[in-house]
JSON list of C-alpha atoms in Angstrom, two decimals:
[
{"chain": "A", "resi": 95, "resn": "MET", "atom": "CA", "xyz": [82.86, 122.37, 110.16]},
{"chain": "A", "resi": 96, "resn": "GLN", "atom": "CA", "xyz": [85.97, 121.87, 108.38]},
{"chain": "A", "resi": 97, "resn": "TYR", "atom": "CA", "xyz": [85.82, 118.26, 107.08]},
{"chain": "A", "resi": 98, "resn": "ALA", "atom": "CA", "xyz": [81.77, 118.31, 107.03]},
{"chain": "A", "resi": 99, "resn": "ASP", "atom": "CA", "xyz": [82.08, 117.18, 102.80]},
{"chain": "A", "resi": 100, "resn": "ILE", "atom": "CA", "xyz": [84.25, 114.07, 104.05]},
{"chain": "A", "resi": 101, "resn": "VAL", "atom": "CA", "xyz": [81.53, 113.35, 106.47]},
{"chain": "A", "resi": 102, "resn": "ILE", "atom": "CA", "xyz": [79.08, 113.20, 104.22]},
{"chain": "A", "resi": 103, "resn": "ALA", "atom": "CA", "xyz": [80.84, 111.12, 101.66]},
{"chain": "A", "resi": 104, "resn": "VAL", "atom": "CA", "xyz": [81.72, 108.82, 104.13]},
{"chain": "A", "resi": 105, "resn": "LEU", "atom": "CA", "xyz": [78.16, 108.42, 105.60]},
{"chain": "A", "resi": 106, "resn": "GLY", "atom": "CA", "xyz": [77.03, 108.58, 102.09]},
{"chain": "A", "resi": 107, "resn": "ALA", "atom": "CA", "xyz": [78.94, 105.84, 100.67]},
{"chain": "A", "resi": 108, "resn": "PHE", "atom": "CA", "xyz": [77.92, 103.74, 103.90]},
{"chain": "A", "resi": 109, "resn": "ALA", "atom": "CA", "xyz": [73.89, 104.56, 103.84]},
{"chain": "A", "resi": 110, "resn": "LEU", "atom": "CA", "xyz": [74.53, 103.34, 99.73]},
{"chain": "A", "resi": 111, "resn": "ALA", "atom": "CA", "xyz": [76.16, 99.62, 101.09]},
{"chain": "A", "resi": 112, "resn": "TRP", "atom": "CA", "xyz": [73.37, 99.19, 103.66]},
{"chain": "A", "resi": 113, "resn": "THR", "atom": "CA", "xyz": [70.74, 100.22, 101.32]},
{"chain": "A", "resi": 114, "resn": "ALA", "atom": "CA", "xyz": [72.19, 97.72, 98.96]},
{"chain": "A", "resi": 115, "resn": "ASP", "atom": "CA", "xyz": [72.58, 95.01, 101.34]},
{"chain": "A", "resi": 116, "resn": "GLN", "atom": "CA", "xyz": [68.82, 95.78, 102.27]},
{"chain": "A", "resi": 117, "resn": "LEU", "atom": "CA", "xyz": [67.15, 95.60, 98.80]},
{"chain": "A", "resi": 118, "resn": "THR", "atom": "CA", "xyz": [69.39, 92.25, 97.98]},
{"chain": "A", "resi": 119, "resn": "GLY", "atom": "CA", "xyz": [68.25, 90.50, 100.72]},
{"chain": "A", "resi": 120, "resn": "ARG", "atom": "CA", "xyz": [71.89, 89.10, 101.83]},
{"chain": "A", "resi": 121, "resn": "ARG", "atom": "CA", "xyz": [73.38, 89.61, 105.04]},
{"chain": "A", "resi": 122, "resn": "GLY", "atom": "CA", "xyz": [76.92, 90.46, 103.92]},
{"chain": "A", "resi": 123, "resn": "LEU", "atom": "CA", "xyz": [77.21, 93.95, 105.32]},
{"chain": "A", "resi": 124, "resn": "PHE", "atom": "CA", "xyz": [81.07, 93.94, 105.50]},
{"chain": "A", "resi": 125, "resn": "ALA", "atom": "CA", "xyz": [81.64, 92.80, 101.70]},
{"chain": "A", "resi": 126, "resn": "THR", "atom": "CA", "xyz": [78.89, 95.73, 100.69]},
{"chain": "A", "resi": 127, "resn": "SER", "atom": "CA", "xyz": [81.02, 98.05, 103.07]},
{"chain": "A", "resi": 128, "resn": "LEU", "atom": "CA", "xyz": [84.25, 97.66, 101.41]},
{"chain": "A", "resi": 129, "resn": "VAL", "atom": "CA", "xyz": [82.83, 97.52, 97.94]},
{"chain": "A", "resi": 130, "resn": "SER", "atom": "CA", "xyz": [81.15, 100.56, 98.27]},
{"chain": "A", "resi": 131, "resn": "GLY", "atom": "CA", "xyz": [84.08, 102.57, 100.51]},
{"chain": "A", "resi": 132, "resn": "VAL", "atom": "CA", "xyz": [87.00, 101.48, 97.82]},
{"chain": "A", "resi": 133, "resn": "ALA", "atom": "CA", "xyz": [84.49, 102.91, 95.09]},
{"chain": "A", "resi": 134, "resn": "ALA", "atom": "CA", "xyz": [84.09, 105.99, 97.13]},
{"chain": "A", "resi": 135, "resn": "VAL", "atom": "CA", "xyz": [87.97, 106.67, 97.30]},
{"chain": "A", "resi": 136, "resn": "ALA", "atom": "CA", "xyz": [88.59, 105.92, 93.51]},
{"chain": "A", "resi": 137, "resn": "GLY", "atom": "CA", "xyz": [85.68, 108.43, 93.18]},
{"chain": "A", "resi": 138, "resn": "TRP", "atom": "CA", "xyz": [87.09, 110.86, 94.81]},
{"chain": "A", "resi": 139, "resn": "PHE", "atom": "CA", "xyz": [90.41, 110.48, 93.47]},
{"chain": "A", "resi": 140, "resn": "LEU", "atom": "CA", "xyz": [89.26, 110.61, 89.71]},
{"chain": "A", "resi": 141, "resn": "ALA", "atom": "CA", "xyz": [87.27, 113.77, 90.71]},
{"chain": "A", "resi": 142, "resn": "ILE", "atom": "CA", "xyz": [90.36, 115.41, 92.18]},
{"chain": "A", "resi": 143, "resn": "ARG", "atom": "CA", "xyz": [93.46, 113.85, 90.73]},
{"chain": "A", "resi": 144, "resn": "VAL", "atom": "CA", "xyz": [92.97, 112.27, 87.39]},
{"chain": "A", "resi": 145, "resn": "PHE", "atom": "CA", "xyz": [90.11, 115.00, 85.57]},
{"chain": "A", "resi": 146, "resn": "ALA", "atom": "CA", "xyz": [90.82, 117.72, 87.92]},
{"chain": "A", "resi": 147, "resn": "VAL", "atom": "CA", "xyz": [86.76, 118.60, 87.93]},
{"chain": "A", "resi": 148, "resn": "THR", "atom": "CA", "xyz": [86.76, 119.96, 91.02]},
{"chain": "A", "resi": 149, "resn": "THR", "atom": "CA", "xyz": [89.20, 120.38, 94.52]},
{"chain": "A", "resi": 150, "resn": "MET", "atom": "CA", "xyz": [88.64, 119.66, 97.93]},
{"chain": "A", "resi": 151, "resn": "ASP", "atom": "CA", "xyz": [86.82, 122.90, 98.88]},
{"chain": "A", "resi": 152, "resn": "GLY", "atom": "CA", "xyz": [83.56, 122.10, 97.25]},
{"chain": "A", "resi": 153, "resn": "LEU", "atom": "CA", "xyz": [81.28, 119.05, 97.61]},
{"chain": "A", "resi": 154, "resn": "THR", "atom": "CA", "xyz": [81.48, 117.98, 93.61]},
{"chain": "A", "resi": 155, "resn": "TRP", "atom": "CA", "xyz": [84.06, 115.31, 94.51]},
{"chain": "A", "resi": 156, "resn": "VAL", "atom": "CA", "xyz": [81.28, 114.05, 97.13]},
{"chain": "A", "resi": 157, "resn": "GLY", "atom": "CA", "xyz": [79.20, 113.68, 94.20]},
{"chain": "A", "resi": 158, "resn": "TRP", "atom": "CA", "xyz": [81.53, 111.83, 92.53]},
{"chain": "A", "resi": 159, "resn": "SER", "atom": "CA", "xyz": [82.44, 109.41, 94.89]},
{"chain": "A", "resi": 160, "resn": "LEU", "atom": "CA", "xyz": [78.88, 108.23, 95.32]},
{"chain": "A", "resi": 161, "resn": "ALA", "atom": "CA", "xyz": [78.10, 107.98, 91.78]},
{"chain": "A", "resi": 162, "resn": "ALA", "atom": "CA", "xyz": [81.38, 105.74, 91.73]},
{"chain": "A", "resi": 163, "resn": "SER", "atom": "CA", "xyz": [79.81, 103.52, 94.67]},
{"chain": "A", "resi": 164, "resn": "VAL", "atom": "CA", "xyz": [77.19, 103.12, 93.41]},
{"chain": "A", "resi": 165, "resn": "ILE", "atom": "CA", "xyz": [78.82, 101.60, 89.89]},
{"chain": "A", "resi": 166, "resn": "ALA", "atom": "CA", "xyz": [80.73, 99.77, 91.62]},
{"chain": "A", "resi": 167, "resn": "LEU", "atom": "CA", "xyz": [77.62, 98.21, 93.95]},
{"chain": "A", "resi": 168, "resn": "ALA", "atom": "CA", "xyz": [75.94, 97.40, 90.57]},
{"chain": "A", "resi": 169, "resn": "ALA", "atom": "CA", "xyz": [78.91, 95.45, 89.45]},
{"chain": "A", "resi": 170, "resn": "PHE", "atom": "CA", "xyz": [79.39, 93.92, 92.35]},
{"chain": "A", "resi": 171, "resn": "PHE", "atom": "CA", "xyz": [75.95, 92.27, 92.76]},
{"chain": "A", "resi": 172, "resn": "LEU", "atom": "CA", "xyz": [75.78, 91.73, 88.90]},
{"chain": "A", "resi": 173, "resn": "PHE", "atom": "CA", "xyz": [79.01, 89.59, 88.72]},
{"chain": "A", "resi": 174, "resn": "ARG", "atom": "CA", "xyz": [79.32, 87.69, 91.81]},
{"chain": "A", "resi": 175, "resn": "ASN", "atom": "CA", "xyz": [79.83, 84.19, 92.48]},
{"chain": "A", "resi": 176, "resn": "LYS", "atom": "CA", "xyz": [76.52, 83.01, 92.92]},
{"chain": "A", "resi": 177, "resn": "ARG", "atom": "CA", "xyz": [76.35, 79.59, 94.71]}
]
């Protein structure tokens, strides 16, 4: 499959968002999905365009993308407004 790495990155980001939502006991899947998706795109941008450590041909950028998603989700739950 030509776009398998993109599918893996999208499903991985959603799985991370769903897992974070379940672990925190919140039921805001849209918010966690949004944070995870935006961070995944940012991780892709950093790996491909900024640091140029990989190309779209490899799977290294998927790791960068998912790592950025984990960092953003941690920051989201750390700094979110608690009422």
